[in-house]
Coordinates of C-alpha atoms and ligand atoms in Angstrom, one line a residue:
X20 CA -16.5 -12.1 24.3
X21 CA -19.7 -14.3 24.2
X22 CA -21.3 -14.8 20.7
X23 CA -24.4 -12.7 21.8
X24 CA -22.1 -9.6 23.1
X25 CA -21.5 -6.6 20.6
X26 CA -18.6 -4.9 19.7
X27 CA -17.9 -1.5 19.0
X28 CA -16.1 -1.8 16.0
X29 CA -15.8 -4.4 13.6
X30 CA -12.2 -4.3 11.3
X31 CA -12.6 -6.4 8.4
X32 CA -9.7 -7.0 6.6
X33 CA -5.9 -7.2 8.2
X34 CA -3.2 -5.1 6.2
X35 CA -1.8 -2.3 7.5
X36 CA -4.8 -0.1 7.4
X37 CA -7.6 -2.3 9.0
X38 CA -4.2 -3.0 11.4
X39 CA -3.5 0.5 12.5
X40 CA -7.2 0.9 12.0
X41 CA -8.3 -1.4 14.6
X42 CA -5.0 -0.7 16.9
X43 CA -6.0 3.2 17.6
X44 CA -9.4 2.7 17.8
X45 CA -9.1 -0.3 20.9
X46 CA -6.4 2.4 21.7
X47 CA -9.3 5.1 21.8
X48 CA -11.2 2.9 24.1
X49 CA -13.7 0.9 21.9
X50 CA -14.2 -2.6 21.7
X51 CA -12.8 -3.9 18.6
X52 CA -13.1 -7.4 16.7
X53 CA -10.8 -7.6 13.6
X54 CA -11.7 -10.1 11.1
X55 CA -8.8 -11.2 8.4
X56 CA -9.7 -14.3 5.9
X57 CA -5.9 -15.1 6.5
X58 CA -3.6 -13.8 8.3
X59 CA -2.1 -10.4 9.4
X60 CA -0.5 -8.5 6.6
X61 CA -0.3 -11.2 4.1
X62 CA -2.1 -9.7 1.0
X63 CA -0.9 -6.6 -0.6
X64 CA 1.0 -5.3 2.9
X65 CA 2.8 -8.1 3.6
X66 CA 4.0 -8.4 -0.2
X67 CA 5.1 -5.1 -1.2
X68 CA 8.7 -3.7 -1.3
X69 CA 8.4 -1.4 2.0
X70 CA 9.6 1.7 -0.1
X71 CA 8.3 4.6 1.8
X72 CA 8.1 7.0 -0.7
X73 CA 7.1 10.6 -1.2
X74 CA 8.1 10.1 -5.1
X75 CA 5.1 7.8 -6.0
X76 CA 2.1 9.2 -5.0
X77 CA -0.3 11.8 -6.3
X78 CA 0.9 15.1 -5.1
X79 CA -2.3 15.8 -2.4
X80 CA -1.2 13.0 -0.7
X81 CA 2.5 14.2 -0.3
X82 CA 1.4 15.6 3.3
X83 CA -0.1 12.3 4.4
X84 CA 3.3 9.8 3.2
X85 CA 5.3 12.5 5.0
X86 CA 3.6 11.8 8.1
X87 CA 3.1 7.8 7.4
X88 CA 7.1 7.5 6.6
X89 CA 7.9 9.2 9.9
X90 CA 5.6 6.7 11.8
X91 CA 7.3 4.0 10.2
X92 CA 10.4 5.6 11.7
X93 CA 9.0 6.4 14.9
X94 CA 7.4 2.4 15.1
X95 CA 9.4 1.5 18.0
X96 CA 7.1 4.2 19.7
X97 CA 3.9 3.2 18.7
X98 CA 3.9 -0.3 17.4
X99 CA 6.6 -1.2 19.9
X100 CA 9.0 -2.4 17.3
X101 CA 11.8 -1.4 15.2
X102 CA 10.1 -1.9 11.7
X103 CA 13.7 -2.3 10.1
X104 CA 13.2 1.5 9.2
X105 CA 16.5 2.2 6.8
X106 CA 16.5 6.4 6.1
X107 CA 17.3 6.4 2.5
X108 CA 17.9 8.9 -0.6
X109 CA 15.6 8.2 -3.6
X110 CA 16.0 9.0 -6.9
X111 CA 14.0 8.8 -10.1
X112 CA 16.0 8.3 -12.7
X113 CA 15.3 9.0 -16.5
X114 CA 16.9 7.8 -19.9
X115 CA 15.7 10.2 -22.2
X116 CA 14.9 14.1 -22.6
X117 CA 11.1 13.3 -22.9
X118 CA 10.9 11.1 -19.9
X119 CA 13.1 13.5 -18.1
X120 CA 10.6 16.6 -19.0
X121 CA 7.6 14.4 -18.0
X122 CA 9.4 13.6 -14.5
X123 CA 10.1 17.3 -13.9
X124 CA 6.2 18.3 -14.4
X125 CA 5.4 15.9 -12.0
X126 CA 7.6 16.1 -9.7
X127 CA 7.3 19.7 -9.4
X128 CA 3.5 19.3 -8.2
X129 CA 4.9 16.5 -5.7
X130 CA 7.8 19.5 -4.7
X131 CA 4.6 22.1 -4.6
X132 CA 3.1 20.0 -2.4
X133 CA 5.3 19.6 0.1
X134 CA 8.1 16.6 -1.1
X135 CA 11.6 17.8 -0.8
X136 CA 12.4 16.9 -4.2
X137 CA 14.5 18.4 -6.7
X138 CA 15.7 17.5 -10.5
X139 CA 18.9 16.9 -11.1
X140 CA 20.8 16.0 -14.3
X141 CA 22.8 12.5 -14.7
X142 CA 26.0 13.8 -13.4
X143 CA 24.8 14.8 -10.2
X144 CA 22.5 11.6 -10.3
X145 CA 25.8 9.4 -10.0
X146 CA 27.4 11.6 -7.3
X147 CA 24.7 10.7 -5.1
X148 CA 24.7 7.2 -6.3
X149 CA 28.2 6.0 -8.5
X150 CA 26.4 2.7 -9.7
X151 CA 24.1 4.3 -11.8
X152 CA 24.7 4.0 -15.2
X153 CA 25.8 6.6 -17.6
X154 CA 23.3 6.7 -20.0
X155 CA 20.6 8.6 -17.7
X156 CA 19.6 12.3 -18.7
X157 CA 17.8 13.1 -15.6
X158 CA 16.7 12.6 -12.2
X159 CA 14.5 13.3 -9.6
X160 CA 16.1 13.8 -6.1
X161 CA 14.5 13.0 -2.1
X162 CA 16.5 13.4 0.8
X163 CA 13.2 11.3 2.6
X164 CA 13.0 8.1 1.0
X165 CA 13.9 4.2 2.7
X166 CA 12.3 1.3 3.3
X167 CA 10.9 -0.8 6.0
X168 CA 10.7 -4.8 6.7
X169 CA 6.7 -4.7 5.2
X170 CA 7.1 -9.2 5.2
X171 CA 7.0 -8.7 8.6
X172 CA 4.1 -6.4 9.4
X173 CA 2.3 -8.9 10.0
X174 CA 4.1 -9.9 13.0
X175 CA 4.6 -6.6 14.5
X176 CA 0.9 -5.9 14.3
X177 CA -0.3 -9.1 15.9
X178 CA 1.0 -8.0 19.0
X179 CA 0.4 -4.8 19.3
X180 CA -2.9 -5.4 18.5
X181 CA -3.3 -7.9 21.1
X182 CA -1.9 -5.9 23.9
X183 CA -4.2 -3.0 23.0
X184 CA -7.0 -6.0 23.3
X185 CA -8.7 -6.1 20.0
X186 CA -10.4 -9.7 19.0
X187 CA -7.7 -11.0 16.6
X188 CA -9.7 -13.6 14.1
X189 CA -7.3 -14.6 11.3
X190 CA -8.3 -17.4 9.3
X191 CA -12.1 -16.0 9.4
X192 CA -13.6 -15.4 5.8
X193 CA -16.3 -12.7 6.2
X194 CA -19.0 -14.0 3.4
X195 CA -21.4 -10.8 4.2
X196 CA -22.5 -8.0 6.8
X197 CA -26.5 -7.7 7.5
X198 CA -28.0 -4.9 9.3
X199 CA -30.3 -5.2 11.7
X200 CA -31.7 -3.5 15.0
X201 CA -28.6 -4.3 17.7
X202 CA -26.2 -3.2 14.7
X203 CA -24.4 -5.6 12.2
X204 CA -23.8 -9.4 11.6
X205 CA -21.0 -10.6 10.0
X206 CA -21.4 -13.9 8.2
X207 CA -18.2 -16.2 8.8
X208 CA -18.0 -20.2 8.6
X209 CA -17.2 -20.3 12.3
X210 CA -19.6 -18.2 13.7
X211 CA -21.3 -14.6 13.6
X212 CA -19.4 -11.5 14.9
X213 CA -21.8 -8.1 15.9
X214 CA -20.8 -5.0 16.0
X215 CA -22.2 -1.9 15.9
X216 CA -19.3 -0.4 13.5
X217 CA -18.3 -1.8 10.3
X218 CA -14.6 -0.9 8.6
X219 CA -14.1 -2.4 5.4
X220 CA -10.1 -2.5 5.0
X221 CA -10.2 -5.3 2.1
X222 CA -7.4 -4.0 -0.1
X223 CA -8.7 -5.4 -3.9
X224 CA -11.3 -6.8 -2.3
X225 CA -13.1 -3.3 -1.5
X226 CA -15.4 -4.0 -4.3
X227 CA -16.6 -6.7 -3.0
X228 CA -17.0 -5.7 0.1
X229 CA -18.9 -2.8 -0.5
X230 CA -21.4 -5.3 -3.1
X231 CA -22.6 -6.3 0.3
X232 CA -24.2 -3.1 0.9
X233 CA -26.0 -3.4 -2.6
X234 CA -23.8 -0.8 -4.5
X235 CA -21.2 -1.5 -7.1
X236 CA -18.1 0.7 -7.9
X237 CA -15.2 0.9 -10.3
X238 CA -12.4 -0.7 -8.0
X239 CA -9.7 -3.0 -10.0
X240 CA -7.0 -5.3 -9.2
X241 CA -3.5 -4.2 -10.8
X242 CA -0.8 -7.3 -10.3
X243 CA 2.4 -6.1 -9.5
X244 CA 5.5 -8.2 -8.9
X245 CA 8.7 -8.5 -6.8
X246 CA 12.1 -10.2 -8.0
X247 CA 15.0 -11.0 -4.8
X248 CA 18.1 -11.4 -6.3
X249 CA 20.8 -13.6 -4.2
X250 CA 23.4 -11.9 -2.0
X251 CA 25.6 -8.8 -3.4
X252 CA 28.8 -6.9 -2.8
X253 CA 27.4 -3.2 -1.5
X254 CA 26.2 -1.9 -4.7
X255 CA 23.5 0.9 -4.0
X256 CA 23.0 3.0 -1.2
X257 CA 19.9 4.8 -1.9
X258 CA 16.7 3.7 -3.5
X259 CA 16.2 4.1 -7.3
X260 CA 13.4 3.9 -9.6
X261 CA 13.3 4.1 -13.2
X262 CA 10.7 6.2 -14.1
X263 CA 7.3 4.1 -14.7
X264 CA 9.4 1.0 -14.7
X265 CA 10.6 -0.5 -11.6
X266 CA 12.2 0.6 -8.5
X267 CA 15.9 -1.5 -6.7
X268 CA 17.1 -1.1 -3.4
X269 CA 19.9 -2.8 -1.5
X270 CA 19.0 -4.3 1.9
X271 CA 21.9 -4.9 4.6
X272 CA 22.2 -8.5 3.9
X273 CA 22.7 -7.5 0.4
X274 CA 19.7 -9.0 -1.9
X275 CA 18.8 -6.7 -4.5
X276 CA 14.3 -6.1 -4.7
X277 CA 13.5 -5.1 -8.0
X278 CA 9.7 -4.6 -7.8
X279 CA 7.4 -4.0 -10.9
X280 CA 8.2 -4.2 -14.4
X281 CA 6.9 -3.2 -18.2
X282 CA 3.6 -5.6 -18.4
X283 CA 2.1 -5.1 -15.0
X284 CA -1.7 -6.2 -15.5
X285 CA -5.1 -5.1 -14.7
X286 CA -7.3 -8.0 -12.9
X287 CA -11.4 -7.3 -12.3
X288 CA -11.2 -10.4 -9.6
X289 CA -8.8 -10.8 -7.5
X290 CA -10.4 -14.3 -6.1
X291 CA -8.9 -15.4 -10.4
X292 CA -5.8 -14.1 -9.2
X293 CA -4.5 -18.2 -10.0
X294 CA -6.7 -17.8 -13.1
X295 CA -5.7 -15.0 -14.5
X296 CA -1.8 -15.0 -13.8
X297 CA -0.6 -16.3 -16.6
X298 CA 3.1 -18.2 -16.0
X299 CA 4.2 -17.1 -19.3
X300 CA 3.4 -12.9 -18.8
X301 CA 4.7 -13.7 -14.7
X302 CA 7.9 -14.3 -16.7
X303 CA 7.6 -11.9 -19.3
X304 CA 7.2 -9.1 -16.4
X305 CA 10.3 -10.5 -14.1
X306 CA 12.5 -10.4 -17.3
X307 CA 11.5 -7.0 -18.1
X308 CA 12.2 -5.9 -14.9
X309 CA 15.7 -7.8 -14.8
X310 CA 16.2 -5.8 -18.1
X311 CA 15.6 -2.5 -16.5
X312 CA 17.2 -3.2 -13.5
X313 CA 20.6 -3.8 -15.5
X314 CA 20.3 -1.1 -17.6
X315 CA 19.7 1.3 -14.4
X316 CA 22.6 -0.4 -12.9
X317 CA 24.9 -2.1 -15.0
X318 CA 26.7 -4.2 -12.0
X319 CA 23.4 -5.8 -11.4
X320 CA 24.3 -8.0 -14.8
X321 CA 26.1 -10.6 -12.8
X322 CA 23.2 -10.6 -10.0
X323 CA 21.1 -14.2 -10.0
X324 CA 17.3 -13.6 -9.2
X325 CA 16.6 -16.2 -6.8
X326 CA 12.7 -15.7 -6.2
X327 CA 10.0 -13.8 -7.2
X328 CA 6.2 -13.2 -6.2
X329 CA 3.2 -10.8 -7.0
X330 CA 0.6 -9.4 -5.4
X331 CA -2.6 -7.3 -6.0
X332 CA -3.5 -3.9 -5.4
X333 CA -6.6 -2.2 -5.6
X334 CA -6.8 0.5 -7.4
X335 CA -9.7 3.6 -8.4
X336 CA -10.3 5.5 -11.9
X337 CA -9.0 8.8 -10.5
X338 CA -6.0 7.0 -8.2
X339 CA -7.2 8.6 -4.9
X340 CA -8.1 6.5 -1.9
X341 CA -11.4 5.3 -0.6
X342 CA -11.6 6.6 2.7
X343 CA -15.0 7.7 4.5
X344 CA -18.5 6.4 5.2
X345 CA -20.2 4.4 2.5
X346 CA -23.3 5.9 1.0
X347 CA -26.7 5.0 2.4
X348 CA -25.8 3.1 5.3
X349 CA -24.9 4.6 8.3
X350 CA -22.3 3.7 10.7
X351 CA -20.2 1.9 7.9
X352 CA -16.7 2.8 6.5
X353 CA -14.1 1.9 4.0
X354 CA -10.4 2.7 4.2
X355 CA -8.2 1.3 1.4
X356 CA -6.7 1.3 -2.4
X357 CA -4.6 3.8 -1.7
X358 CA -1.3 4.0 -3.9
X359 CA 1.7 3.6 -2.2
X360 CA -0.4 2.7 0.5
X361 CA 2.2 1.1 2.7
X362 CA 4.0 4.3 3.0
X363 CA 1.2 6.6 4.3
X364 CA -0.9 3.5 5.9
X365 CA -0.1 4.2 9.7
X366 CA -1.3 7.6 9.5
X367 CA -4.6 7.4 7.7
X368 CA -5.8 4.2 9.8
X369 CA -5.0 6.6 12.4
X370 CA -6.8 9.4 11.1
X371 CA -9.9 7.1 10.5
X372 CA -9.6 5.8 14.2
X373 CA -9.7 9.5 15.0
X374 CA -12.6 10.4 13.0
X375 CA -14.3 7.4 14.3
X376 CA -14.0 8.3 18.1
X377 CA -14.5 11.8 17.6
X378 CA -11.4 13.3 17.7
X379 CA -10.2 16.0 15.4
X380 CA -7.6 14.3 13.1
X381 CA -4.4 15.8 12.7
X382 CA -5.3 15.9 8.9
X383 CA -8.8 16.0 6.6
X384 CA -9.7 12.1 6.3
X385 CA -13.1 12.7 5.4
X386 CA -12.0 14.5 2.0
X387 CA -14.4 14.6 -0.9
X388 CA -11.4 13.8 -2.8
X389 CA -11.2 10.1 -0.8
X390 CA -14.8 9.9 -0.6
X391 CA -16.7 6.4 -1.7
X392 CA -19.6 8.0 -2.7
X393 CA -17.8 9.8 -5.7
X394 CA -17.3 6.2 -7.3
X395 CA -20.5 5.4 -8.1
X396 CA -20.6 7.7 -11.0
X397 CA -17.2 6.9 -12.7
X398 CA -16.6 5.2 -15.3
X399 CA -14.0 2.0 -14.5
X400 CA -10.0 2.7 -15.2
X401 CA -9.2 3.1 -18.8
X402 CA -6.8 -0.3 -19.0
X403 CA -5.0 0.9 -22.0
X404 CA -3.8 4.7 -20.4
X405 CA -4.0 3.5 -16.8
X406 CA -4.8 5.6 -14.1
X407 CA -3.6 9.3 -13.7
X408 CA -0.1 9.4 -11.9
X409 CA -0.2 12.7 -10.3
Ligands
FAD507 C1 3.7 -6.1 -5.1 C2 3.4 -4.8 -4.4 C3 4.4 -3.9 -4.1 C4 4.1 -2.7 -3.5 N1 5.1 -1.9 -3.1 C5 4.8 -0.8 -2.3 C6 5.9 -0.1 -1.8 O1 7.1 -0.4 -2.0 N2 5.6 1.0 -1.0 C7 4.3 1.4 -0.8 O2 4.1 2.4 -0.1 N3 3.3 0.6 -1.2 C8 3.5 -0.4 -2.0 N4 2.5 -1.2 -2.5 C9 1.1 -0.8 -2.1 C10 0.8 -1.3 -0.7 O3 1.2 -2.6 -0.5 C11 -0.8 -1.2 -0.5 O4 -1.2 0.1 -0.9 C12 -1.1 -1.5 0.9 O5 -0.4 -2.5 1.5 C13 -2.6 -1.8 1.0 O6 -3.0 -2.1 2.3 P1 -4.5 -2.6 2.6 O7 -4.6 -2.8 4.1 O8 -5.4 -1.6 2.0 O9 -4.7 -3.9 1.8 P2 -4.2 -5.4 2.0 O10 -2.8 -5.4 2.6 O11 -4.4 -6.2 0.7 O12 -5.2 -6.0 3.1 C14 -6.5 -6.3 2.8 C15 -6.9 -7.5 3.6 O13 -8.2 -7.8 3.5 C16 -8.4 -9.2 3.6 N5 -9.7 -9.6 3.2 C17 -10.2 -9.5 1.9 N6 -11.4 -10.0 1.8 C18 -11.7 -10.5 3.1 C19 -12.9 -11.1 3.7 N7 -14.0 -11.3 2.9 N8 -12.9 -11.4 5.0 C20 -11.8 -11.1 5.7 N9 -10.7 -10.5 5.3 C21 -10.7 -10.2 3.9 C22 -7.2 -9.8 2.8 O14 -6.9 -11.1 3.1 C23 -6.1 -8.8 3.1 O15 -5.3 -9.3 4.1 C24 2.7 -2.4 -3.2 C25 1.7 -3.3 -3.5 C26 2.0 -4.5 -4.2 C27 0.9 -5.4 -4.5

């Protein structure tokens, strides 16, 4: 396309829900540039564990991770590649009665709202998975649970999205968007991109984006982190979190991902990230989580940790998503900070590529409770009680 041309849609930012964003709406016919500062997948998306889980998220989104784990199953069909999909139990465990009454409550508004969950006590916890030690009380059970290859999202994206003929631009820093009368300019280094459309799709760096447009809201960056461990025996077959700790699963080539751990911290910019990521609390947080992870299963003891990374999500006051137009400017979006967002991301980038080309979507995407317009007037996370988990 020639500099001076227009395009439908312009994507900015390349995880999985500017991907799927951008891939249904070329899909739907438009003409779609998308614009990622580096490449596909390789913020938030491309570093998270790839647990699809229904056990995570607030319970109104229950319906939507339903539908996004069966896409990730169903990705041979519409991203035209096995996604390493692996059909998993999960379980929740907890160590004592006051955690395990705290699971219960919320897992019964995740059950209410659709999860097929159910709480079990420790016994029946270690039927379903022996390694677990004998210490926990309590447990929350899902028959839909797994995981999928999310390092390589990236990769699987890039051609799709080529074949459906949207304007890849990795390595393409978008410094600002102005309006004007033949629609929006982006501001790159290499060269201006117009478009009629704007998604933002920047992960933690929503706020940012949407101080372009002259309004400021409440997003913040919470660091989470992932430990590998080197190759194991088969020790667990289903995927297990302790509750508000960390979460383990067992891949086929036997490395054991332990992601998260006591300490996780908040971060107001994620361009600090090298800043503010202290070695000494990186360390801190991976030892944690070893700690956790042994105690959850005590076979792990003997299990060397052989790398380790973190990555950023963003993340609102009341944990909902910011999905919809943005407030007094038309013909601009946002789509992001969702948690657990891998999980449900295929399906709401669809929805919002629905929306956009005036289809009805399959479910409400333009919900008052995802709504951008509803942060301007809240206050930013409380840090020290964190953000609501149900
Ligand atoms: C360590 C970790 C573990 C996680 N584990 C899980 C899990 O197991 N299961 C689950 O469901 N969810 C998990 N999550 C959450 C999930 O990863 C996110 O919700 C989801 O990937 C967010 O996708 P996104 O597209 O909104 O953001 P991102 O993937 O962060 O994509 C945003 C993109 O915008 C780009 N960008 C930013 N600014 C600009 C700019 N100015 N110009 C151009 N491009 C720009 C960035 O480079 C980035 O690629 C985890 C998150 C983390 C951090």
């Amino acid at each position: 396309m020639k500099q001076t041309e227009i395009y439908d849609s312009a994507v900015i930012g390349g995880g999985v829900m500017g991907c799927t964003t951008a891939l249904h709406l070329a899909r739907g016919g438009m003409r779609v540039v998308l614009v990622e500062r580096g490449g596909l997948c390789g913020e938030a998306t491309g570093r998270c564990g790839g647990t699809l889980s229904l056990m995570y998220v607030p319970a109104i989104l229950v319906p939507y991770a339903i539908r996004g784990r069966e896409l990730w199953k169903d990705a041979p069909r519409w991203l035209g590649r096995d996604v390493g999909f692996n059909d998993r139990h999960g379980l929740d465990i907890a160590f004592t009665d006051a955690d395990g009454e705290t699971l219960r409550a919320e897992m019964e508004l995740r059950a209410a709202a659709g999860a097929p969950i159910e709480i079990i006590d420790g016994n029946q916890a270690r039927k379903i998975e022996p390694a677990l030690s004998k210490d926990i009380v309590a447990a929350a059970h899902c028959a839909q649970d797994g995981h999928a290859l999310s390092y390589l999202s990236g990769v699987f994206f890039h051609r799709a999205l080529a074949r459906a003929g949207v304007d890849i631009r990795v390595g393409t820093d978008v410094f600002g968007v102005e309006g004007g009368d033949r629609g929006f300019v982006l501001r790159t280094a290499k060269q201006s991109i117009r478009a009629r459309r704007i998604v933002l799709a920047g992960g933690v760096w929503m706020r940012k984006m949407i101080g372009w447009f002259g309004l400021d809201v409440p997003i913040i960056g919470r660091v989470t982190q992932e430990t590998i461990s080197e190759r194991m025996p088969p020790i667990l077959a289903s995927g297990v979190r302790v509750f508000r700790d960390i979460s383990l699963k067992q891949a086929a080539n036997g490395t054991v991902l332990v992601g998260g751990g006591r300490g996780s911290r908040w971060i107001e910019d994620a361009d600090r990230e090298t800043v503010e990521l202290d070695p000494a609390v990186v360390n801190q947080v991976m030892m944690n989580a070893l700690g956790s992870a042994r105690r959850a299963v005590p076979a792990l003891a003997v299990a060397r940790a052989v790398r380790m990374w973190t990555g950023i999500e963003g993340i609102a006051p009341d944990n909902m998503p910011v999905i919809g137009p943005l407030p007094g400017t038309a013909d601009v979006f946002t789509i992001g900070c969702q948690r657990s967002g891998f999980t449900a991301g295929p399906f709401m980038g669809r929805l919002l590529a629905d929306a956009l080309l005036g289809r009805q979507p399959e479910m409400p995407i333009f919900a008052p409770a995802f709504d951008p317009a509803r942060l301007l007037s809240m206050a930013p996370v409380d840090r020290e009680r964190g953000v609501p988990t149900v």
